[in-house]
Amino acid sequence: MFESVRSRITLWYSGLFGLFLILLAALTYFLYWRNSVERLDSNVLELSDTYLTTFNAELRDAKSPEAIRNAAREAIIEHRFRDVVYAVVDEQGRVVLSSLDLPVILGGSEEITPEIFTSREFRELAHAESKRGSRPFRNVPGGKNGFRGYARALLANNQGYSLIILQSLHPQHEMMEAIRHAFYWIIPIALLLASAGGYFLARKSLAPVAVMATQARGMGAGHLSQRLGVPNPRDELGTLALSFNELLDRLEKSFEQQRRFVADASHELRTPVAILQGETEVTLSRNDRTPEEYRETLTILRDESQRLTHIIEDLFTLTRADAGQYPLKLREVYLDELAADVLRRTRSLAIARGVALTSSMQPELPLQADEDLLRRMLLNLLDNAIKYTPAGGTVHVECRREENSYLLRVADSGPGIPAELQPRIFERFFRADKARSRSEGDTGGAGLGLSIAQWIAEAHHGRLELTRSDGSGTSFTAYLPASATERSSG
Ligand code: ADP
């Protein structure tokens, strides 16, 4: 029932508001009661003053106990009020005279019995003033709702007496009851109104969430260009919608990248497969092929399937790297030795192309790295350098330590990469001159080599940069931290 945020907010709000109302009512009730009792007390104090004045005037110089009784009676008669009981008590706690001795003048609604004067509270009241620090006011049970009692010393005939005044608390109790009854219906009504208001407000402020949910539900993978409406960019829901839209931006970009990747990959795979198919069909279309012709066809088939394997391997590496599933097998590797080894293996290719291969290596360059990946990075760079440098040119490989990192540079004397294309060469499937790459009949050339080389450098917490490319040649430089730490891939 309270599944929705709206209902829960309303429930919380109503609960807290109800608690607040009850506390407020209790406080009001308590303060009102205290105030009315204080007023009662000051009223009783005034009564005692006027009573004593009359008592003393009536007593004058008379000394007999009878005269004291008479004076007490006269004062009671003079100051009789509804719901007020007087009593004069001697030092032994015996009642000399009380309003109950004059039943005709007790006009209140209270049923008062003589037991009230024998109650413990009454006796305590009679001694209240004599006890230091004790307030001369007490609540005394009796009648319908009890009395507010007050005691005061009274000296007559050199004898100590106490004047006790009891004022009924009945009117105050009636008033408090009326207030209680008012609270009984004011609190539920206020709570009901507040809950309705709270529900309305919660509904109104959460309405944009429902709209956003509907919009989001309508978005599929094919509709990533859609965006949520942003009701108010400065409030919380607006921020949520903006964040959601930013997420969609990233998703759309990533989806687009994936889509392009798949499209480019299929395109790159199609060409060698088409060549394989075409060559096979042409060769099989006639039965009178010479062994040389078969040999030539098989050579083409081998080269193209090598090319296919190469592309598929590259694609596999990149997708695993993207998914973060390419664990680096780190171990200590000497960069100079690794570079020298790669150089040895590519020398025949360079010779075949008429390119001179030179190097300058600083010895003893140890680092924690994945040897296979580092080899691959250098091989990709060297392969490109040899591939794009015309016969008679040179390719120079250099590695040395530079502060906290190792520098590995492959520089060639080739034609360079056109300046406007340089920012794109690390993009996947990007080839500066697609026609040229293919027409020369080389084996690489899907445009993935530099992307992979760059990923390898970054996976080792380093970077790969195109440091120079102009008419005099091209240089790629990899910077690898001298102490690469372990991480899976990037
Ligand atoms: P490819 O497989 O085509 O070599 P790469 O990602 O290795 O793909 O390189 C991307 C493009 O960058 C190449 O097609 C080429 O046009 C350009 N390129 C890379 N290295 C060099 C270089 N040393 N000299 C000239 N152009 C280069």
Short mmCIF file of C-alpha atoms and ligand atoms in Angstrom, two decimals:
data_model
loop_
_atom_site.label_atom_id
_atom_site.label_comp_id
_atom_site.label_asym_id
_atom_site.label_seq_id
_atom_site.Cartn_x
_atom_site.Cartn_y
_atom_site.Cartn_z
CA MET A 1 0.00 0.00 0.00
CA PHE A 2 2.87 2.34 0.80
CA GLU A 3 5.04 1.28 -2.12
CA SER A 4 5.06 4.66 -3.76
CA VAL A 5 7.45 7.37 -2.62
CA ARG A 6 4.48 9.73 -2.66
CA SER A 7 2.60 7.71 -0.03
CA ARG A 8 5.70 7.25 2.08
CA ILE A 9 6.49 10.96 2.05
CA THR A 10 2.89 11.72 3.00
CA LEU A 11 2.98 9.14 5.76
CA TRP A 12 6.22 10.45 7.20
CA TYR A 13 5.06 14.01 6.94
CA SER A 14 1.70 13.26 8.58
CA GLY A 15 3.36 11.23 11.32
CA LEU A 16 5.82 13.97 12.16
CA PHE A 17 3.18 16.66 11.93
CA GLY A 18 0.86 14.62 14.18
CA LEU A 19 3.64 14.20 16.72
CA PHE A 20 4.33 17.90 16.58
CA LEU A 21 0.63 18.70 17.08
CA ILE A 22 0.39 16.36 20.07
CA LEU A 23 3.49 17.87 21.66
CA LEU A 24 2.19 21.36 21.03
CA ALA A 25 -1.20 20.47 22.51
CA ALA A 26 0.45 18.90 25.56
CA LEU A 27 2.63 21.96 26.07
CA THR A 28 -0.29 24.34 25.68
CA TYR A 29 -2.33 22.26 28.09
CA PHE A 30 0.43 22.20 30.68
CA LEU A 31 1.17 25.93 30.42
CA TYR A 32 -2.50 26.82 30.62
CA TRP A 33 -2.98 24.65 33.70
CA ARG A 34 0.06 26.12 35.40
CA ASN A 35 -1.05 29.65 34.63
CA SER A 36 -4.55 29.11 35.97
CA VAL A 37 -3.21 27.53 39.15
CA GLU A 38 -0.86 30.49 39.61
CA ARG A 39 -3.81 32.86 39.22
CA LEU A 40 -5.73 30.80 41.75
CA ASP A 41 -2.81 30.99 44.18
CA SER A 42 -2.57 34.76 44.00
CA ASN A 43 -6.32 34.97 44.43
CA VAL A 44 -6.09 32.81 47.56
CA LEU A 45 -3.26 35.01 48.87
CA GLU A 46 -5.40 38.11 48.50
CA LEU A 47 -8.30 36.33 50.22
CA SER A 48 -6.08 35.45 53.15
CA ASP A 49 -5.02 39.10 53.51
CA THR A 50 -8.56 40.41 53.65
CA TYR A 51 -9.61 37.53 55.90
CA LEU A 52 -6.89 38.38 58.41
CA THR A 53 -7.78 42.06 58.36
CA THR A 54 -11.39 41.24 59.21
CA PHE A 55 -10.35 38.60 61.77
CA ASN A 56 -8.06 41.02 63.61
CA ALA A 57 -10.68 43.75 63.51
CA GLU A 58 -13.31 41.37 64.96
CA LEU A 59 -10.96 40.04 67.62
CA ARG A 60 -9.75 43.41 68.88
CA ASP A 61 -8.45 42.78 72.35
CA ALA A 62 -10.67 39.85 73.22
CA LYS A 63 -8.72 36.86 74.41
CA SER A 64 -11.09 34.01 75.10
CA PRO A 65 -11.20 30.99 72.83
CA GLU A 66 -14.81 31.83 72.20
CA ALA A 67 -13.88 35.29 70.98
CA ILE A 68 -11.35 33.72 68.59
CA ARG A 69 -14.03 31.38 67.28
CA ASN A 70 -16.37 34.33 66.85
CA ALA A 71 -13.81 36.43 65.03
CA ALA A 72 -13.03 33.47 62.75
CA ARG A 73 -16.73 32.99 62.03
CA GLU A 74 -17.31 36.67 61.29
CA ALA A 75 -14.38 36.75 58.90
CA ILE A 76 -15.71 33.64 57.12
CA ILE A 77 -19.13 35.19 56.78
CA GLU A 78 -17.61 38.43 55.51
CA HIS A 79 -15.46 36.72 52.85
CA ARG A 80 -17.55 33.82 51.79
CA PHE A 81 -17.16 32.93 48.17
CA ARG A 82 -18.32 30.16 46.04
CA ASP A 83 -16.09 27.12 46.25
CA VAL A 84 -13.87 28.57 48.99
CA VAL A 85 -13.47 26.82 52.34
CA TYR A 86 -11.79 28.44 55.36
CA ALA A 87 -10.50 26.73 58.47
CA VAL A 88 -8.67 28.00 61.55
CA VAL A 89 -6.52 25.30 63.13
CA ASP A 90 -4.69 25.44 66.46
CA GLU A 91 -1.10 24.36 67.05
CA GLN A 92 -2.16 20.80 67.82
CA GLY A 93 -3.83 20.54 64.46
CA ARG A 94 -7.35 20.71 65.85
CA VAL A 95 -9.89 22.63 63.82
CA VAL A 96 -11.06 25.66 65.81
CA LEU A 97 -13.62 26.64 63.21
CA SER A 98 -14.24 25.84 59.57
CA SER A 99 -16.71 26.72 56.82
CA LEU A 100 -18.31 23.34 57.48
CA ASP A 101 -19.49 24.68 60.83
CA LEU A 102 -21.52 27.21 58.87
CA PRO A 103 -23.20 25.02 56.29
CA VAL A 104 -25.60 27.68 55.09
CA ILE A 105 -22.89 29.82 53.56
CA LEU A 106 -21.15 27.16 51.52
CA GLY A 107 -22.75 27.90 48.21
CA GLY A 108 -20.41 25.91 45.95
CA SER A 109 -21.09 22.85 43.94
CA GLU A 110 -18.73 20.84 46.04
CA GLU A 111 -19.72 18.10 48.40
CA ILE A 112 -17.31 18.62 51.24
CA THR A 113 -17.11 16.26 54.16
CA PRO A 114 -15.33 16.84 57.49
CA GLU A 115 -12.85 14.08 56.55
CA ILE A 116 -11.03 16.64 54.48
CA PHE A 117 -9.65 18.21 57.69
CA THR A 118 -8.30 14.88 58.91
CA SER A 119 -6.56 14.10 55.60
CA ARG A 120 -2.77 13.91 55.56
CA GLU A 121 -2.49 16.71 53.01
CA PHE A 122 -4.58 18.99 55.22
CA ARG A 123 -2.37 18.30 58.23
CA GLU A 124 0.73 18.92 56.17
CA LEU A 125 -0.84 22.13 54.96
CA ALA A 126 -1.49 23.28 58.52
CA HIS A 127 2.24 22.89 59.23
CA ALA A 128 3.40 24.09 55.85
CA GLU A 129 4.41 27.58 56.93
CA SER A 130 6.27 26.44 59.97
CA LYS A 131 8.50 24.23 57.82
CA ARG A 132 11.25 26.28 56.34
CA GLY A 133 11.46 26.27 52.56
CA SER A 134 8.09 24.58 52.13
CA ARG A 135 5.62 26.39 49.93
CA PRO A 136 2.37 27.10 51.71
CA PHE A 137 0.33 25.77 48.76
CA ARG A 138 -0.78 22.17 48.33
CA ASN A 139 -3.26 20.22 46.32
CA VAL A 140 -5.68 18.63 48.75
CA PRO A 141 -7.99 15.82 47.61
CA GLY A 142 -11.65 16.12 48.31
CA GLY A 143 -14.86 17.18 46.65
CA LYS A 144 -15.14 16.53 42.96
CA ASN A 145 -11.71 17.58 41.71
CA GLY A 146 -9.73 18.41 44.79
CA PHE A 147 -8.73 21.75 46.27
CA ARG A 148 -5.88 24.17 46.11
CA GLY A 149 -4.93 24.60 49.75
CA TYR A 150 -3.05 27.45 51.43
CA ALA A 151 -1.81 27.84 54.98
CA ARG A 152 -0.80 30.99 56.85
CA ALA A 153 0.21 31.64 60.48
CA LEU A 154 -2.20 33.52 62.65
CA LEU A 155 -1.40 34.83 66.12
CA ALA A 156 -4.21 35.33 68.60
CA ASN A 157 -4.04 35.57 72.34
CA ASN A 158 -0.33 34.72 72.15
CA GLN A 159 -1.28 31.42 70.69
CA GLY A 160 -0.21 30.21 67.27
CA TYR A 161 -2.95 29.23 64.84
CA SER A 162 -3.06 28.52 61.15
CA LEU A 163 -5.48 29.96 58.72
CA ILE A 164 -6.18 27.46 55.96
CA ILE A 165 -7.97 28.34 52.78
CA LEU A 166 -9.11 25.67 50.32
CA GLN A 167 -10.21 26.77 46.90
CA SER A 168 -11.98 24.26 44.69
CA LEU A 169 -10.14 23.24 41.53
CA HIS A 170 -13.40 22.25 39.90
CA PRO A 171 -13.72 25.29 37.56
CA GLN A 172 -10.13 24.83 36.38
CA HIS A 173 -10.75 21.15 35.73
CA GLU A 174 -13.86 21.99 33.78
CA MET A 175 -11.90 24.47 31.68
CA MET A 176 -9.15 21.96 31.07
CA GLU A 177 -11.70 19.40 30.02
CA ALA A 178 -13.17 21.85 27.54
CA ILE A 179 -9.68 22.44 26.12
CA ARG A 180 -9.07 18.69 25.93
CA HIS A 181 -12.29 18.21 24.04
CA ALA A 182 -11.33 20.97 21.63
CA PHE A 183 -8.01 19.23 21.02
CA TYR A 184 -9.83 15.94 20.35
CA TRP A 185 -11.31 17.29 17.18
CA ILE A 186 -8.86 20.08 16.26
CA ILE A 187 -5.87 17.69 16.09
CA PRO A 188 -7.48 15.09 13.78
CA ILE A 189 -8.88 17.78 11.50
CA ALA A 190 -5.51 19.60 11.32
CA LEU A 191 -3.81 16.28 10.67
CA LEU A 192 -6.25 15.38 7.95
CA LEU A 193 -5.80 18.74 6.23
CA ALA A 194 -2.02 18.53 6.56
CA SER A 195 -1.95 14.99 5.15
CA ALA A 196 -4.09 16.00 2.21
CA GLY A 197 -1.81 19.01 1.61
CA GLY A 198 1.29 16.84 1.99
CA TYR A 199 -0.04 14.26 -0.43
CA PHE A 200 -0.90 16.95 -2.94
CA LEU A 201 2.56 18.55 -2.64
CA ALA A 202 4.34 15.18 -2.89
CA ARG A 203 2.30 14.32 -5.95
CA LYS A 204 2.98 17.66 -7.55
CA SER A 205 6.72 17.60 -6.91
CA LEU A 206 7.11 13.96 -7.97
CA ALA A 207 5.03 14.33 -11.12
CA PRO A 208 8.14 15.07 -13.25
CA VAL A 209 9.63 11.74 -12.08
CA ALA A 210 6.64 9.89 -13.53
CA VAL A 211 7.04 11.82 -16.79
CA MET A 212 10.77 11.00 -16.86
CA ALA A 213 10.04 7.32 -16.18
CA THR A 214 7.60 7.21 -19.11
CA GLN A 215 10.09 8.93 -21.37
CA ALA A 216 12.92 6.63 -20.28
CA ARG A 217 10.75 3.55 -20.79
CA GLY A 218 10.11 4.65 -24.37
CA MET A 219 13.82 4.75 -25.15
CA GLY A 220 15.33 1.68 -26.75
CA ALA A 221 18.86 0.95 -27.91
CA GLY A 222 17.81 2.28 -31.28
CA HIS A 223 16.55 5.58 -29.85
CA LEU A 224 19.56 6.74 -27.94
CA SER A 225 19.38 10.16 -29.51
CA GLN A 226 16.27 10.93 -27.46
CA ARG A 227 16.70 12.93 -24.28
CA LEU A 228 14.65 13.47 -21.13
CA GLY A 229 12.88 16.78 -20.71
CA VAL A 230 14.59 18.85 -18.01
CA PRO A 231 11.82 20.56 -15.99
CA ASN A 232 14.12 22.86 -14.00
CA PRO A 233 17.86 22.37 -14.38
CA ARG A 234 18.55 23.93 -10.98
CA ASP A 235 16.47 21.64 -8.78
CA GLU A 236 17.18 18.04 -7.76
CA LEU A 237 14.97 16.45 -10.40
CA GLY A 238 16.47 18.70 -13.05
CA THR A 239 19.95 17.57 -11.97
CA LEU A 240 18.80 13.96 -12.15
CA ALA A 241 17.43 14.47 -15.66
CA LEU A 242 20.65 16.23 -16.71
CA SER A 243 22.80 13.41 -15.31
CA PHE A 244 20.61 10.86 -17.07
CA ASN A 245 20.97 12.79 -20.32
CA GLU A 246 24.74 12.94 -19.87
CA LEU A 247 24.72 9.18 -19.36
CA LEU A 248 22.72 8.85 -22.59
CA ASP A 249 25.30 11.04 -24.34
CA ARG A 250 28.05 8.70 -23.26
CA LEU A 251 26.03 5.61 -24.13
CA GLU A 252 25.14 6.98 -27.53
CA LYS A 253 28.78 7.79 -28.23
CA SER A 254 29.86 4.37 -27.11
CA PHE A 255 27.10 2.67 -29.13
CA GLU A 256 28.12 4.70 -32.16
CA GLN A 257 31.77 3.69 -31.66
CA GLN A 258 30.77 0.06 -31.38
CA ARG A 259 28.61 0.28 -34.45
CA ARG A 260 31.39 1.90 -36.45
CA PHE A 261 33.85 -0.65 -35.15
CA VAL A 262 31.68 -3.55 -36.28
CA ALA A 263 30.99 -1.90 -39.65
CA ASP A 264 34.68 -1.14 -40.24
CA ALA A 265 35.70 -4.58 -39.08
CA SER A 266 33.25 -6.29 -41.44
CA HIS A 267 34.45 -4.06 -44.24
CA GLU A 268 38.09 -4.93 -43.59
CA LEU A 269 37.30 -8.64 -43.41
CA ARG A 270 35.25 -8.59 -46.56
CA THR A 271 38.13 -7.62 -48.84
CA PRO A 272 40.47 -10.57 -48.12
CA VAL A 273 37.55 -12.99 -48.09
CA ALA A 274 36.45 -11.65 -51.50
CA ILE A 275 39.99 -12.10 -52.81
CA LEU A 276 40.12 -15.66 -51.47
CA GLN A 277 36.81 -16.47 -53.10
CA GLY A 278 37.62 -14.78 -56.40
CA GLU A 279 41.03 -16.41 -56.73
CA THR A 280 39.68 -19.86 -55.90
CA GLU A 281 36.82 -19.54 -58.36
CA VAL A 282 38.99 -18.26 -61.18
CA THR A 283 41.52 -21.06 -60.66
CA LEU A 284 38.82 -23.74 -60.49
CA SER A 285 36.96 -22.43 -63.54
CA ARG A 286 39.46 -24.22 -65.83
CA ASN A 287 41.01 -27.61 -65.56
CA ASP A 288 44.12 -26.93 -67.58
CA ARG A 289 46.06 -24.84 -65.08
CA THR A 290 49.81 -25.22 -65.02
CA PRO A 291 51.55 -26.00 -61.72
CA GLU A 292 52.92 -22.43 -61.77
CA GLU A 293 49.45 -21.00 -62.00
CA TYR A 294 48.29 -23.16 -59.10
CA ARG A 295 51.36 -22.09 -57.14
CA GLU A 296 50.66 -18.43 -57.81
CA THR A 297 47.04 -18.81 -56.68
CA LEU A 298 48.07 -20.67 -53.54
CA THR A 299 50.58 -17.94 -52.71
CA ILE A 300 47.82 -15.34 -52.98
CA LEU A 301 45.54 -17.51 -50.83
CA ARG A 302 48.28 -17.88 -48.21
CA ASP A 303 49.00 -14.13 -48.14
CA GLU A 304 45.35 -13.21 -47.88
CA SER A 305 44.62 -15.76 -45.18
CA GLN A 306 47.67 -14.45 -43.30
CA ARG A 307 46.23 -11.00 -43.67
CA LEU A 308 42.85 -12.25 -42.42
CA THR A 309 44.46 -13.91 -39.42
CA HIS A 310 46.35 -10.73 -38.67
CA ILE A 311 43.20 -8.57 -38.79
CA ILE A 312 41.22 -11.04 -36.70
CA GLU A 313 43.98 -11.12 -34.08
CA ASP A 314 44.07 -7.34 -33.95
CA LEU A 315 40.30 -7.13 -33.62
CA PHE A 316 40.33 -9.70 -30.87
CA THR A 317 43.05 -7.82 -28.99
CA LEU A 318 41.15 -4.55 -29.21
CA THR A 319 37.80 -5.96 -28.12
CA ARG A 320 39.40 -7.69 -25.16
CA ALA A 321 41.22 -4.49 -24.28
CA ASP A 322 37.95 -2.54 -24.49
CA ALA A 323 36.22 -4.99 -22.19
CA GLY A 324 39.12 -4.72 -19.73
CA GLN A 325 39.81 -8.43 -20.16
CA TYR A 326 43.39 -8.36 -21.29
CA PRO A 327 45.44 -9.34 -18.26
CA LEU A 328 49.00 -8.11 -18.57
CA LYS A 329 51.58 -10.78 -17.83
CA LEU A 330 54.05 -8.52 -16.12
CA ARG A 331 57.61 -9.61 -15.53
CA GLU A 332 61.01 -8.03 -15.64
CA VAL A 333 62.00 -7.20 -19.21
CA TYR A 334 65.09 -5.42 -20.52
CA LEU A 335 63.84 -2.91 -23.03
CA ASP A 336 67.17 -2.67 -24.85
CA GLU A 337 67.36 -6.45 -25.32
CA LEU A 338 63.74 -6.66 -26.42
CA ALA A 339 64.23 -3.86 -28.97
CA ALA A 340 67.41 -5.48 -30.30
CA ASP A 341 65.56 -8.77 -30.75
CA VAL A 342 62.66 -7.18 -32.64
CA LEU A 343 65.17 -5.33 -34.79
CA ARG A 344 66.90 -8.59 -35.66
CA ARG A 345 63.63 -10.15 -36.75
CA THR A 346 62.61 -7.23 -38.97
CA ARG A 347 65.98 -6.82 -40.59
CA SER A 348 65.15 -9.18 -43.47
CA LEU A 349 61.96 -7.22 -44.19
CA ALA A 350 63.95 -3.97 -44.26
CA ILE A 351 66.54 -5.48 -46.57
CA ALA A 352 63.80 -6.77 -48.85
CA ARG A 353 62.45 -3.25 -49.08
CA GLY A 354 65.82 -1.63 -49.51
CA VAL A 355 65.53 0.27 -46.24
CA ALA A 356 68.53 0.70 -43.94
CA LEU A 357 67.84 -0.23 -40.31
CA THR A 358 69.98 1.51 -37.65
CA SER A 359 69.72 1.76 -33.87
CA SER A 360 71.14 3.37 -30.74
CA MET A 361 70.37 1.54 -27.52
CA GLN A 362 71.32 2.47 -24.00
CA PRO A 363 72.04 -0.82 -22.19
CA GLU A 364 70.44 -2.05 -18.96
CA LEU A 365 66.90 -0.73 -19.19
CA PRO A 366 64.86 -3.07 -16.98
CA LEU A 367 61.14 -2.62 -16.47
CA GLN A 368 58.08 -4.57 -15.40
CA ALA A 369 56.12 -5.23 -18.57
CA ASP A 370 54.22 -7.71 -20.67
CA GLU A 371 56.95 -8.81 -23.04
CA ASP A 372 54.69 -10.02 -25.85
CA LEU A 373 52.71 -6.80 -25.87
CA LEU A 374 55.80 -4.59 -25.84
CA ARG A 375 57.22 -6.60 -28.77
CA ARG A 376 53.98 -6.12 -30.60
CA MET A 377 54.02 -2.37 -30.02
CA LEU A 378 57.55 -2.00 -31.36
CA LEU A 379 56.82 -4.37 -34.23
CA ASN A 380 53.79 -2.33 -35.29
CA LEU A 381 55.85 0.89 -35.27
CA LEU A 382 58.78 -0.69 -37.09
CA ASP A 383 56.50 -2.40 -39.57
CA ASN A 384 54.88 0.93 -40.44
CA ALA A 385 58.21 2.73 -40.65
CA ILE A 386 59.65 0.13 -43.04
CA LYS A 387 56.40 -0.11 -44.98
CA TYR A 388 56.01 3.62 -45.59
CA THR A 389 59.67 4.42 -46.22
CA PRO A 390 60.72 4.21 -49.87
CA ALA A 391 63.73 2.11 -50.88
CA GLY A 392 66.99 3.86 -50.06
CA GLY A 393 65.58 5.44 -46.91
CA THR A 394 66.50 4.70 -43.29
CA VAL A 395 64.68 3.65 -40.18
CA HIS A 396 66.30 4.39 -36.85
CA VAL A 397 65.32 2.81 -33.52
CA GLU A 398 66.45 4.43 -30.30
CA CYS A 399 65.87 3.56 -26.66
CA ARG A 400 67.21 5.23 -23.54
CA ARG A 401 66.29 6.33 -20.08
CA GLU A 402 64.92 9.83 -19.64
CA GLU A 403 64.39 10.81 -16.00
CA ASN A 404 61.76 8.41 -14.63
CA SER A 405 60.73 6.90 -17.92
CA TYR A 406 62.11 4.98 -20.84
CA LEU A 407 61.94 6.45 -24.29
CA LEU A 408 61.52 4.18 -27.29
CA ARG A 409 61.60 5.97 -30.61
CA VAL A 410 61.16 4.73 -34.19
CA ALA A 411 62.12 7.37 -36.76
CA ASP A 412 62.04 6.97 -40.51
CA SER A 413 62.94 9.07 -43.51
CA GLY A 414 59.66 8.39 -45.27
CA PRO A 415 57.25 10.90 -46.83
CA GLY A 416 55.51 11.78 -43.54
CA ILE A 417 51.82 11.92 -42.78
CA PRO A 418 49.82 14.87 -44.13
CA ALA A 419 49.38 17.41 -41.32
CA GLU A 420 45.58 17.41 -41.58
CA LEU A 421 45.46 13.62 -41.09
CA GLN A 422 47.92 13.46 -38.22
CA PRO A 423 45.29 13.92 -35.47
CA ARG A 424 43.43 10.85 -36.73
CA ILE A 425 46.17 8.28 -37.16
CA PHE A 426 45.51 6.60 -33.79
CA GLU A 427 41.85 6.06 -34.70
CA ARG A 428 40.82 2.52 -35.38
CA PHE A 429 40.71 1.52 -39.05
CA PHE A 430 42.18 4.84 -40.04
CA ARG A 431 44.59 4.75 -42.97
CA ALA A 432 46.06 7.95 -44.30
CA ASP A 433 45.99 6.60 -47.80
CA LYS A 434 43.81 3.57 -48.13
CA ALA A 435 44.41 3.18 -51.85
CA ARG A 436 48.18 3.36 -51.45
CA SER A 437 48.30 0.79 -48.67
CA ARG A 438 46.40 -1.72 -50.70
CA SER A 439 47.81 -1.11 -54.14
CA GLU A 440 51.31 -1.80 -52.94
CA GLY A 441 50.10 -5.27 -52.04
CA ASP A 442 51.41 -5.31 -48.48
CA THR A 443 50.09 -7.67 -45.86
CA GLY A 444 49.10 -5.34 -43.00
CA GLY A 445 46.99 -2.30 -43.33
CA ALA A 446 43.63 -2.60 -41.59
CA GLY A 447 44.41 0.65 -39.78
CA LEU A 448 44.58 -1.03 -36.37
CA GLY A 449 48.34 -1.16 -35.79
CA LEU A 450 48.72 2.27 -34.18
CA SER A 451 45.53 1.89 -32.08
CA ILE A 452 46.93 -1.31 -30.64
CA ALA A 453 50.38 0.21 -30.10
CA GLN A 454 48.81 3.15 -28.30
CA TRP A 455 46.70 0.87 -26.10
CA ILE A 456 49.80 -1.17 -25.19
CA ALA A 457 51.69 1.98 -24.12
CA GLU A 458 48.74 3.13 -22.02
CA ALA A 459 48.22 -0.31 -20.48
CA HIS A 460 51.78 0.07 -19.18
CA HIS A 461 50.91 3.52 -17.77
CA GLY A 462 52.82 5.16 -20.56
CA ARG A 463 51.91 6.95 -23.77
CA LEU A 464 52.63 6.83 -27.46
CA GLU A 465 53.04 10.03 -29.45
CA LEU A 466 53.64 11.06 -33.00
CA THR A 467 56.61 13.30 -32.28
CA ARG A 468 57.46 14.35 -35.82
CA SER A 469 56.02 13.88 -39.26
CA ASP A 470 56.97 16.03 -42.20
CA GLY A 471 58.68 15.76 -45.59
CA SER A 472 61.86 14.53 -43.92
CA GLY A 473 60.22 11.61 -42.16
CA THR A 474 58.11 10.41 -39.25
CA SER A 475 58.94 9.63 -35.59
CA PHE A 476 56.78 7.79 -33.10
CA THR A 477 57.92 7.88 -29.46
CA ALA A 478 56.69 5.67 -26.65
CA TYR A 479 57.29 6.80 -23.07
CA LEU A 480 57.10 4.00 -20.51
CA PRO A 481 57.44 4.54 -16.79
CA ALA A 482 60.61 2.92 -15.49
CA SER A 483 58.52 1.18 -12.81
CA ALA A 484 55.27 0.15 -14.41
CA THR A 485 52.81 -1.27 -11.91
CA GLU A 486 50.43 -4.13 -12.48
CA ARG A 487 47.03 -3.56 -13.98
CA SER A 488 44.84 -5.68 -16.17
CA SER A 489 44.34 -3.64 -19.30
CA GLY A 490 42.93 -0.44 -20.43
P1 ADP B 1 48.09 0.31 -40.94
O1 ADP B 1 47.72 -1.09 -40.63
O2 ADP B 1 47.36 0.83 -42.13
O3 ADP B 1 49.55 0.53 -40.99
P2 ADP B 1 48.24 1.86 -38.59
O4 ADP B 1 47.25 2.09 -37.53
O5 ADP B 1 49.48 1.20 -38.21
O6 ADP B 1 47.49 1.12 -39.74
O7 ADP B 1 48.57 3.26 -39.20
C1 ADP B 1 47.57 4.14 -39.58
C2 ADP B 1 47.97 5.01 -40.72
O8 ADP B 1 48.98 5.93 -40.30
C3 ADP B 1 48.62 4.25 -41.84
O9 ADP B 1 47.64 3.81 -42.75
C4 ADP B 1 49.50 5.29 -42.47
O10 ADP B 1 48.78 6.05 -43.40
C5 ADP B 1 49.89 6.19 -41.33
N1 ADP B 1 51.25 5.87 -40.87
C6 ADP B 1 51.58 5.11 -39.81
N2 ADP B 1 52.92 5.07 -39.64
C7 ADP B 1 53.44 5.80 -40.62
C8 ADP B 1 54.79 6.16 -41.01
N3 ADP B 1 55.85 5.72 -40.32
N4 ADP B 1 54.95 6.96 -42.09
C9 ADP B 1 53.90 7.38 -42.77
N5 ADP B 1 52.61 7.10 -42.47
C10 ADP B 1 52.41 6.31 -41.43
#
